[in-house]
mmCIF file with all atom_site columns, C-alpha atoms in Angstrom:
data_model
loop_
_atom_site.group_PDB
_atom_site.id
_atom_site.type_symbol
_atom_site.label_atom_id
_atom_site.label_alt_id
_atom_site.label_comp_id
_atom_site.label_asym_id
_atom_site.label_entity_id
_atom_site.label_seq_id
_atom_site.pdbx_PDB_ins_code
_atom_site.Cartn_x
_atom_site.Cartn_y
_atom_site.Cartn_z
_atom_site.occupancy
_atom_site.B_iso_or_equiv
_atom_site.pdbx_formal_charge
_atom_site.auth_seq_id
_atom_site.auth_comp_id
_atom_site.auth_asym_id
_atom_site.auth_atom_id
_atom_site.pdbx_PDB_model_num
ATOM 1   C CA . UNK A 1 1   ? 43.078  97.527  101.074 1.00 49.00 ? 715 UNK A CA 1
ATOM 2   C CA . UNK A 1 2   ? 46.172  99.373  100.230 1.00 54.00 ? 716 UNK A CA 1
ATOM 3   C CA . UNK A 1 3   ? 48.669  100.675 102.252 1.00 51.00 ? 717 UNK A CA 1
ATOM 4   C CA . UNK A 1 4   ? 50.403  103.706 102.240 1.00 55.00 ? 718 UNK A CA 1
ATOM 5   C CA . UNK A 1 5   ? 53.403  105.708 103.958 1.00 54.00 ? 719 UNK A CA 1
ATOM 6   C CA . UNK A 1 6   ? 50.692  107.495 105.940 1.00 61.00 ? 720 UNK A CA 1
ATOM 7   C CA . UNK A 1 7   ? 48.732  104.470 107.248 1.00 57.00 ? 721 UNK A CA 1
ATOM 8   C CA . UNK A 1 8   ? 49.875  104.049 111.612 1.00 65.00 ? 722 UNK A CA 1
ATOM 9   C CA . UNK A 1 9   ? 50.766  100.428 110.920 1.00 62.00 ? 723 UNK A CA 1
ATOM 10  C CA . UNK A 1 10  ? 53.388  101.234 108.206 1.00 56.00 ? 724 UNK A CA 1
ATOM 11  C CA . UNK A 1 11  ? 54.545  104.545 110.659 1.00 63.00 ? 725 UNK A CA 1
ATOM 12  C CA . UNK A 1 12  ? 54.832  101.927 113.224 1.00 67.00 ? 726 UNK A CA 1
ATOM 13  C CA . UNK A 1 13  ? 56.884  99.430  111.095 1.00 64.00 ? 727 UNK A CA 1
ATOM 14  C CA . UNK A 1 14  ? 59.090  102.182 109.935 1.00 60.00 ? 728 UNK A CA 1
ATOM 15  C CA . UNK A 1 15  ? 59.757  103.167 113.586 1.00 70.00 ? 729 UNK A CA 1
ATOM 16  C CA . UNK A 1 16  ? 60.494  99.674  114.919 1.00 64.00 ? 730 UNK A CA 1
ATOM 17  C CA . UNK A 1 17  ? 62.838  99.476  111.685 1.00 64.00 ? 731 UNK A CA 1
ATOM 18  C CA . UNK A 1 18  ? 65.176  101.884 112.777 1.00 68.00 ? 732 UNK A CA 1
ATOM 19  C CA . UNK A 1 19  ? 65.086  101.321 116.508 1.00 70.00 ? 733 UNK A CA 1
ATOM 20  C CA . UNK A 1 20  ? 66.117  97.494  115.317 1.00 66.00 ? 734 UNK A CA 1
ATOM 21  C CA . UNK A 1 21  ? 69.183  99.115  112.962 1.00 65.00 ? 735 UNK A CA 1
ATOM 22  C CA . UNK A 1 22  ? 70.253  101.215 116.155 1.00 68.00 ? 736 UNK A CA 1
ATOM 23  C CA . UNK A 1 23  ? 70.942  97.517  117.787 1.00 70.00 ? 737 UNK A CA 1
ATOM 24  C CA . UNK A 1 24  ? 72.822  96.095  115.285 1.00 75.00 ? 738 UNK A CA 1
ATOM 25  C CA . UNK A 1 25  ? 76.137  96.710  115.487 1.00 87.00 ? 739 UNK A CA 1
ATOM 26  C CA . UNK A 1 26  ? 78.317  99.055  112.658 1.00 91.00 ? 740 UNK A CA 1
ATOM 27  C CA . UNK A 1 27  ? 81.112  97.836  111.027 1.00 91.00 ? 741 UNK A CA 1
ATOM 28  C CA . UNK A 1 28  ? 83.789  99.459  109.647 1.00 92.00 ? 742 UNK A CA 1
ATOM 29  C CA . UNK A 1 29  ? 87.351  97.856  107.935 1.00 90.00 ? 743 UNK A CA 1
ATOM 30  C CA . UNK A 1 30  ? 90.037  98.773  108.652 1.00 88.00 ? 744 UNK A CA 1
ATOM 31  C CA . UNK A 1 31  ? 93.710  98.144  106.800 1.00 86.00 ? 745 UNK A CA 1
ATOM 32  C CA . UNK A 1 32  ? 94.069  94.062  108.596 1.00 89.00 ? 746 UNK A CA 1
ATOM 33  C CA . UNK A 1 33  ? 90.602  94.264  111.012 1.00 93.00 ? 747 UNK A CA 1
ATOM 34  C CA . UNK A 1 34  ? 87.157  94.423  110.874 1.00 93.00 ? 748 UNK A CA 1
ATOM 35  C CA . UNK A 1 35  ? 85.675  96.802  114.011 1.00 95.00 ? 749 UNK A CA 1
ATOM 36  C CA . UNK A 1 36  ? 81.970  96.567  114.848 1.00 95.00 ? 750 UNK A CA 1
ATOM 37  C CA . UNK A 1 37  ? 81.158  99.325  117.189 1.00 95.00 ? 751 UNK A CA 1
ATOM 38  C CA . UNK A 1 38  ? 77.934  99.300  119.084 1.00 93.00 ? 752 UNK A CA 1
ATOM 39  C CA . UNK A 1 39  ? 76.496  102.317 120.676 1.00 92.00 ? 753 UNK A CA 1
ATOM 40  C CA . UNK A 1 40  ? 79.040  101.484 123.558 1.00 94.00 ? 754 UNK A CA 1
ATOM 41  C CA . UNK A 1 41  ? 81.699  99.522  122.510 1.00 96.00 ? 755 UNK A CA 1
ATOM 42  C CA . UNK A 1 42  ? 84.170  98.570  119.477 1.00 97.00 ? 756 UNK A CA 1
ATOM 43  C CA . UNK A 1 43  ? 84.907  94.919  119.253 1.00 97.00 ? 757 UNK A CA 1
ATOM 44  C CA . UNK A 1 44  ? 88.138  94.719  117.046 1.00 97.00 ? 758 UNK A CA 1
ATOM 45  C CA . UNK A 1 45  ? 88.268  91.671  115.211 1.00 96.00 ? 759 UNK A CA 1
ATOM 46  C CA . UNK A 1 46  ? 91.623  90.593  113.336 1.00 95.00 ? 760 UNK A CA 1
ATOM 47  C CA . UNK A 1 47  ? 91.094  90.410  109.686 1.00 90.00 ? 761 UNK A CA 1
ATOM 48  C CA . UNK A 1 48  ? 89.148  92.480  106.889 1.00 85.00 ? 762 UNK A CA 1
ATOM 49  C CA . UNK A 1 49  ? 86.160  89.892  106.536 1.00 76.00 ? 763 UNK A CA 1
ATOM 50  C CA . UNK A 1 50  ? 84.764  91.529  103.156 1.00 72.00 ? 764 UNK A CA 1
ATOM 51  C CA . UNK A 1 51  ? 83.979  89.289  100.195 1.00 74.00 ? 765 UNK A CA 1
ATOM 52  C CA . UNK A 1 52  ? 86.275  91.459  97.839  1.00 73.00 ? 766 UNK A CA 1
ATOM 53  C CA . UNK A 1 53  ? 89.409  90.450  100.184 1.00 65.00 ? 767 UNK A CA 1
ATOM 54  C CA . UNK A 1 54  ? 88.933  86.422  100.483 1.00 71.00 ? 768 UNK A CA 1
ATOM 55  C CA . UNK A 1 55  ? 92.289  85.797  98.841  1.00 75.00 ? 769 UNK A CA 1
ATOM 56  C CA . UNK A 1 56  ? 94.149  87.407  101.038 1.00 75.00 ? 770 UNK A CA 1
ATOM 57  C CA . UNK A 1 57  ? 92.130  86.450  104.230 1.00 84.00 ? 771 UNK A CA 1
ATOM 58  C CA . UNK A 1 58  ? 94.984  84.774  105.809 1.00 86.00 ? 772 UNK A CA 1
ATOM 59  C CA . UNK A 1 59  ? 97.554  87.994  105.246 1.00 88.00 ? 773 UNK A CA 1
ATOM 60  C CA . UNK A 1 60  ? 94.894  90.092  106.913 1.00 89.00 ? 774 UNK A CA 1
ATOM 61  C CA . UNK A 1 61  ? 94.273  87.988  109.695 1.00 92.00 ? 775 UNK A CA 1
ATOM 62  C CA . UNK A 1 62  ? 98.020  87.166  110.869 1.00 93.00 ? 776 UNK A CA 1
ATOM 63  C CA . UNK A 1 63  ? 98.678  90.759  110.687 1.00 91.00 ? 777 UNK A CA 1
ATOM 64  C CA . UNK A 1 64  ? 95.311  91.850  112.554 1.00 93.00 ? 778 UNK A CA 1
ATOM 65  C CA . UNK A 1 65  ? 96.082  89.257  115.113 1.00 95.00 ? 779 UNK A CA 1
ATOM 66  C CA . UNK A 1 66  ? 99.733  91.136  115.885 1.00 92.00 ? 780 UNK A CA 1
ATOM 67  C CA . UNK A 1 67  ? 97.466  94.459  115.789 1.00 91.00 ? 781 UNK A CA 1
ATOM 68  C CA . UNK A 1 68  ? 95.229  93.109  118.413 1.00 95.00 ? 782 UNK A CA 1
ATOM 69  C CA . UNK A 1 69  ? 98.234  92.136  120.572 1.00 94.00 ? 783 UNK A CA 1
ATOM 70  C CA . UNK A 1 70  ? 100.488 95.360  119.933 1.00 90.00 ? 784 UNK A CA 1
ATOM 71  C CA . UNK A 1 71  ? 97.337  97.259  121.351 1.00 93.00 ? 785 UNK A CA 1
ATOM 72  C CA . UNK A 1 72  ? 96.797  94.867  124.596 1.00 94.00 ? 786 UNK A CA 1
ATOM 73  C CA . UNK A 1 73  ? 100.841 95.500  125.089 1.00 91.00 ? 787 UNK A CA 1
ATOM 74  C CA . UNK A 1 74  ? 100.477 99.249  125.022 1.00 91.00 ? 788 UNK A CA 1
ATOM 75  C CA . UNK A 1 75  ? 97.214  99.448  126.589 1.00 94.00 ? 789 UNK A CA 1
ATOM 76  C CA . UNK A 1 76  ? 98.945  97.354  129.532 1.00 93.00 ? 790 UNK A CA 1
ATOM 77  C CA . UNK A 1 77  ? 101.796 100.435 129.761 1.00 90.00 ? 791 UNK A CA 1
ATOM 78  C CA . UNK A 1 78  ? 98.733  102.651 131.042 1.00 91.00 ? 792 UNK A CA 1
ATOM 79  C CA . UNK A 1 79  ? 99.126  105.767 129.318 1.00 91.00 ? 793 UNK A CA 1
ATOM 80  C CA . UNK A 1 80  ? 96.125  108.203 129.580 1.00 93.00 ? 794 UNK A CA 1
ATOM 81  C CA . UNK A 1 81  ? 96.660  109.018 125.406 1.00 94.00 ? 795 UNK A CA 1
ATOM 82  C CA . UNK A 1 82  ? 95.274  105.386 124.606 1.00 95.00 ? 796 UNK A CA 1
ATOM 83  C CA . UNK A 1 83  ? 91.824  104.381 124.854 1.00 97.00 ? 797 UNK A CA 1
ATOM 84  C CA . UNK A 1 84  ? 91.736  101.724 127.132 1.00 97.00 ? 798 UNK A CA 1
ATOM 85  C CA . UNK A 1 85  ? 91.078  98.447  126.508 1.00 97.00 ? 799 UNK A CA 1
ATOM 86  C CA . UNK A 1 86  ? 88.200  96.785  128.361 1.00 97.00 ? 800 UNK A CA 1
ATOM 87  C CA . UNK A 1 87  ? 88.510  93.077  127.524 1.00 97.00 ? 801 UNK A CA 1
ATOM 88  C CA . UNK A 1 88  ? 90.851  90.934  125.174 1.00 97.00 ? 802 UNK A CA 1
ATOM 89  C CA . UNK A 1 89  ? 91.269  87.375  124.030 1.00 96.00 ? 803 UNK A CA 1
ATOM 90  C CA . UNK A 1 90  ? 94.954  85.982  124.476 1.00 94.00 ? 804 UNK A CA 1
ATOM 91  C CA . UNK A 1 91  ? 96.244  85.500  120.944 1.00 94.00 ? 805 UNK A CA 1
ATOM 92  C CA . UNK A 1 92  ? 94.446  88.534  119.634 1.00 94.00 ? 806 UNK A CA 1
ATOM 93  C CA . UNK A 1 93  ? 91.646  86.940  118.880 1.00 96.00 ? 807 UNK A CA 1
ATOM 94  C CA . UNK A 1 94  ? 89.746  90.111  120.277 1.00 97.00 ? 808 UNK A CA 1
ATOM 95  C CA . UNK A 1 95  ? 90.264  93.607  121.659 1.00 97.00 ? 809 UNK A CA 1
ATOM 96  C CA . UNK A 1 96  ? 87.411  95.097  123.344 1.00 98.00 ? 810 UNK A CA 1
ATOM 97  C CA . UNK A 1 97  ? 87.407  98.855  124.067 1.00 98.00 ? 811 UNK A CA 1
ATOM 98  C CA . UNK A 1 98  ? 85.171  101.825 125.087 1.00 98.00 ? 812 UNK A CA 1
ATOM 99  C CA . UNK A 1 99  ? 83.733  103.450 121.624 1.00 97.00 ? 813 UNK A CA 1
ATOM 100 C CA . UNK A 1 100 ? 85.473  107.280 120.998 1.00 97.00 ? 814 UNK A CA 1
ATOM 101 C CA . UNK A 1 101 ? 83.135  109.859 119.815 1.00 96.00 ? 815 UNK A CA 1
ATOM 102 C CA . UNK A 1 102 ? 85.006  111.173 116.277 1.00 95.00 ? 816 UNK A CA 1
ATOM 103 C CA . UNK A 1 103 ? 87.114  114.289 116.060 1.00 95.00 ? 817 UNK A CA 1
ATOM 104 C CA . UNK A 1 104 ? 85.415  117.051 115.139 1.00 94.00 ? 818 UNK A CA 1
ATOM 105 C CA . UNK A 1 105 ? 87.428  119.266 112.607 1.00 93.00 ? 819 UNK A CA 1
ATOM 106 C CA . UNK A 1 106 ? 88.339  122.340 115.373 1.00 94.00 ? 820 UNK A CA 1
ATOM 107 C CA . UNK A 1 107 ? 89.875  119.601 117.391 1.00 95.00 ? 821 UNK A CA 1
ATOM 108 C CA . UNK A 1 108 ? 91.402  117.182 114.565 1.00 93.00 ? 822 UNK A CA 1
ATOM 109 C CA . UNK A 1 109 ? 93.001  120.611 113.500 1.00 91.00 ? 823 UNK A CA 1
ATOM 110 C CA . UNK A 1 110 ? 93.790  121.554 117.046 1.00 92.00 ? 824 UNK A CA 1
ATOM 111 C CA . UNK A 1 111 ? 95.871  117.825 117.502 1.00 92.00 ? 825 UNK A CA 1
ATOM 112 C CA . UNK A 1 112 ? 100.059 118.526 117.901 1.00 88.00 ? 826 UNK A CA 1
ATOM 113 C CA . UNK A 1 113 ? 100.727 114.744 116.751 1.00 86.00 ? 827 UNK A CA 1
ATOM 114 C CA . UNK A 1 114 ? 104.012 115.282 117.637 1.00 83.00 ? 828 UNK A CA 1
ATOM 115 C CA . UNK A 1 115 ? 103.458 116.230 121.303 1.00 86.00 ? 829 UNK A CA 1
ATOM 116 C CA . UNK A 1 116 ? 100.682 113.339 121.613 1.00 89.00 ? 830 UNK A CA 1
ATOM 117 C CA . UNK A 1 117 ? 102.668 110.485 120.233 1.00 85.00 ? 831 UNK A CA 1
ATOM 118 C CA . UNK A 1 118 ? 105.600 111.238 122.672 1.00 84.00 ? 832 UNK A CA 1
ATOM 119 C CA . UNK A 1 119 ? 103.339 112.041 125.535 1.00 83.00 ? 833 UNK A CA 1
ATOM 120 C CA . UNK A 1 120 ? 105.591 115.169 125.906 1.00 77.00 ? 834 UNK A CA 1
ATOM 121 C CA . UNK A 1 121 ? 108.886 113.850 126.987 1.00 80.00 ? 835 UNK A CA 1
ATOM 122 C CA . UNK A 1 122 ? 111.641 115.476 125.922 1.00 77.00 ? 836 UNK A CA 1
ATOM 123 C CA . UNK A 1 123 ? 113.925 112.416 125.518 1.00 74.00 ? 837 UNK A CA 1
ATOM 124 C CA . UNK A 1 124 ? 111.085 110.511 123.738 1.00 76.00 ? 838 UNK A CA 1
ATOM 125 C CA . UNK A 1 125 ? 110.761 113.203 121.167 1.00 78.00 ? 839 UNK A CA 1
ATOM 126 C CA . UNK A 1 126 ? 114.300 112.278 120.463 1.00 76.00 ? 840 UNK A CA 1
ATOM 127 C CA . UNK A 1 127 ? 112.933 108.888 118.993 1.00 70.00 ? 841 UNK A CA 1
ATOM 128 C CA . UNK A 1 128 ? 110.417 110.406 117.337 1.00 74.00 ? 842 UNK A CA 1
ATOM 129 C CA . UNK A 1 129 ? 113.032 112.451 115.372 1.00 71.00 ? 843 UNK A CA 1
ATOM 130 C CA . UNK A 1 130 ? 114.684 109.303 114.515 1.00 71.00 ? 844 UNK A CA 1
ATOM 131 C CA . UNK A 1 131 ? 112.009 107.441 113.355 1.00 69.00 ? 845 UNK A CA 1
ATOM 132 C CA . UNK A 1 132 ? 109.674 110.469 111.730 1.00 69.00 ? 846 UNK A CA 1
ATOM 133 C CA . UNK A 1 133 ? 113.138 111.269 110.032 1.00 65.00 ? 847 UNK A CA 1
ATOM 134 C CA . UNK A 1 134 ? 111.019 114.378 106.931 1.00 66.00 ? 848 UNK A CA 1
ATOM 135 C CA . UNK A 1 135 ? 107.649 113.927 108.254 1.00 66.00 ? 849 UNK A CA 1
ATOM 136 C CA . UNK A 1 136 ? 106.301 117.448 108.772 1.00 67.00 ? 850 UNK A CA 1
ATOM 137 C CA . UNK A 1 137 ? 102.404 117.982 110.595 1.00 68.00 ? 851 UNK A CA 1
ATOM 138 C CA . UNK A 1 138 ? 99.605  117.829 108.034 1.00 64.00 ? 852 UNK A CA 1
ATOM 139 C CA . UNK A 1 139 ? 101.772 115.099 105.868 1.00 62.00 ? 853 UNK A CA 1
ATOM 140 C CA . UNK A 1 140 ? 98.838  112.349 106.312 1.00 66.00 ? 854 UNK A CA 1
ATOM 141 C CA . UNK A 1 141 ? 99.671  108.463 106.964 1.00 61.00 ? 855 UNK A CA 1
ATOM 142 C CA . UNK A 1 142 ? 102.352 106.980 109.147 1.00 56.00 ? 856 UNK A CA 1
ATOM 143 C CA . UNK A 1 143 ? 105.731 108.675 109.918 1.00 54.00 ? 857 UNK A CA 1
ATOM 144 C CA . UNK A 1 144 ? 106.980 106.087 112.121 1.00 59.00 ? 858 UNK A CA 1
ATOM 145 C CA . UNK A 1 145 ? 106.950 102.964 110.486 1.00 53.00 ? 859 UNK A CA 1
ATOM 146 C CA . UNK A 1 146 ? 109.109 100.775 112.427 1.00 51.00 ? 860 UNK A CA 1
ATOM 147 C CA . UNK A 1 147 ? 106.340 101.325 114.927 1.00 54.00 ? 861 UNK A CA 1
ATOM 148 C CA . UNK A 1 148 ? 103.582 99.644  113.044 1.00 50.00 ? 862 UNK A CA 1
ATOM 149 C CA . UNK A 1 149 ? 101.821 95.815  112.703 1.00 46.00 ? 863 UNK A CA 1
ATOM 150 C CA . UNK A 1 150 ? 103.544 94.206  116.449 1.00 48.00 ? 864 UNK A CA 1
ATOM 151 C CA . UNK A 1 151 ? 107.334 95.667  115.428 1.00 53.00 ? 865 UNK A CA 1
ATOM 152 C CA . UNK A 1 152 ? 106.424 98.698  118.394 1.00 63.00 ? 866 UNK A CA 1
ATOM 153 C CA . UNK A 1 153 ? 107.912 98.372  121.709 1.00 69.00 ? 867 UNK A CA 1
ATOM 154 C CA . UNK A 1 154 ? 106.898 100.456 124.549 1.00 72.00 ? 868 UNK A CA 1
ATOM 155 C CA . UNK A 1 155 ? 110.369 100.847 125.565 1.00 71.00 ? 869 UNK A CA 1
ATOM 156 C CA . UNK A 1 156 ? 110.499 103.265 122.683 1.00 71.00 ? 870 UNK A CA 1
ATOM 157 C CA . UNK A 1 157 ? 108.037 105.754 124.370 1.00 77.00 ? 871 UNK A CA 1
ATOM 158 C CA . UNK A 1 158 ? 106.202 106.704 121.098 1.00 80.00 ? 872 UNK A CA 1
ATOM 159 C CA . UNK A 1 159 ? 102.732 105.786 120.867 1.00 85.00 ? 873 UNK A CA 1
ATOM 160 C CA . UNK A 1 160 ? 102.380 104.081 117.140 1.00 83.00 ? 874 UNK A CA 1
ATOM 161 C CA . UNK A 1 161 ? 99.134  105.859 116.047 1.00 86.00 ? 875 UNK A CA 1
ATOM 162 C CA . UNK A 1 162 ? 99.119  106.616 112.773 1.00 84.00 ? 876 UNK A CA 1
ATOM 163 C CA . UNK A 1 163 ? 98.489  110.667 112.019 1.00 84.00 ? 877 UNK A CA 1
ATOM 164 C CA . UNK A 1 164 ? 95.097  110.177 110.455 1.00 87.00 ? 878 UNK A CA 1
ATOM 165 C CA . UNK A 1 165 ? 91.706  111.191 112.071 1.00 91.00 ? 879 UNK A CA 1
ATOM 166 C CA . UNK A 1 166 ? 90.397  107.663 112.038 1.00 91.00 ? 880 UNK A CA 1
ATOM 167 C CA . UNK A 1 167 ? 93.128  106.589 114.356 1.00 92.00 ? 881 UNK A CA 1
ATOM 168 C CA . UNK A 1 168 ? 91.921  109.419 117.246 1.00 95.00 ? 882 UNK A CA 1
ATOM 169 C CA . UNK A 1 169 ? 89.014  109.658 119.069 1.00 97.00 ? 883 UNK A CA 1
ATOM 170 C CA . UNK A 1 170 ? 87.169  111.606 122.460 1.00 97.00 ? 884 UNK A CA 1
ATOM 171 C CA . UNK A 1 171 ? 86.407  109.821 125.654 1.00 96.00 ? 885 UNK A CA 1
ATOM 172 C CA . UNK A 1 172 ? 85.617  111.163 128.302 1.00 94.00 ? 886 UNK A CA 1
ATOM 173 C CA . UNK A 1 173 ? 86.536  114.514 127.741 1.00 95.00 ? 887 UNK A CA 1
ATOM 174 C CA . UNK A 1 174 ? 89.815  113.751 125.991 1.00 95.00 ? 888 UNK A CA 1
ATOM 175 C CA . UNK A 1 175 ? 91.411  113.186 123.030 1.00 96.00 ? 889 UNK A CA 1
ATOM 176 C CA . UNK A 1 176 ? 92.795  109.150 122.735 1.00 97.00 ? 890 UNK A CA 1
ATOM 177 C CA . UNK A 1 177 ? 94.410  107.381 120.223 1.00 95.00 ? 891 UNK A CA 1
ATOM 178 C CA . UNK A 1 178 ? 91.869  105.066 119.098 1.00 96.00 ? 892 UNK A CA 1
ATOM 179 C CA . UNK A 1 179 ? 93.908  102.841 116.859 1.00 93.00 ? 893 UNK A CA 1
ATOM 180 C CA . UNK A 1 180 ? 97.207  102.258 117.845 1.00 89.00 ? 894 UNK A CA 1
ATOM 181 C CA . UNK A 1 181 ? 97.963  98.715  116.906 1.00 78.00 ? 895 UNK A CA 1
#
């Protein structure tokens, strides 16, 4: 007996394929960590576990383990522009947070990255100044770079997201910076 596309049991199989792939997590890579996001949550990993990157496997995972930690020091500051982070291992061994929806393109092209990264403060938009120094809005990448891989301090008052989509997200309602570590 052959069977075909149209036969129940292969409908069936076909079905329970994809309702299995909707339980396994996604992963994406990103510069030093590997994220798998589940329908709920994004487990950030330090890292980029891809065969292509062995060599450098211990770069990627020093630097994704400061990553992890910069995040779980900002997240600790509280600030409603970062998505929060749900659980951690010490170290940074781990970051657990909520999963963002992605930015649609109205509201990626609606983001002031300026405004968001200094949470509006006047005097914190003096260290943005400083540290931005030519950047202009729609240059793509990272303006402040003494912000980035565990150099950031809070005491700074800039939030050290990148200005790239990737690194913003919607929860609840509101636009978060996703990936600030």
């Amino acid at each position: 007996m052959m069977l075909t596309t149209a036969h129940p049991y292969v409908r069936n199989l076909h079905r329970h394929a994809r309702r299995f792939r909707r339980l396994l997590p996604e992963c994406r890579f990103g510069a030093v960590r590997t994220v798998l996001l589940t329908p709920h949550y994004a487990f950030k990993l330090p890292g980029r576990w891809q065969l292509d990157a062995w060599r450098w496997w211990w770069d990627f995972l020093l630097r994704g383990l400061l990553s992890n930690m910069q995040e779980r020091r900002f997240a600790a500051e509280g600030w409603p522009q970062l998505c929060p982070i749900r659980a951690a291992l010490p170290g940074g061994f781990l970051v657990v947070m909520p999963r963002a929806r992605p930015l649609t393109d109205a509201e990626w092209q609606s983001l002031d990255y300026r405004t968001f990264v200094t949470r509006g403060d006047g005097y914190v938009e003096a260290n943005f100044d400083s540290c931005a120094r030519e950047w202009k809005q729609g240059d793509l990448g990272q303006p402040l770079s003494p912000l980035v891989l565990g150099n950031a301090g809070a005491e700074a008052g800039l939030i050290p997201a990148e200005y790239k989509r990737d690194s913003f997200g919607v929860l609840a309602g509101h636009i978060v910076a996703v990936d600030y570590g």
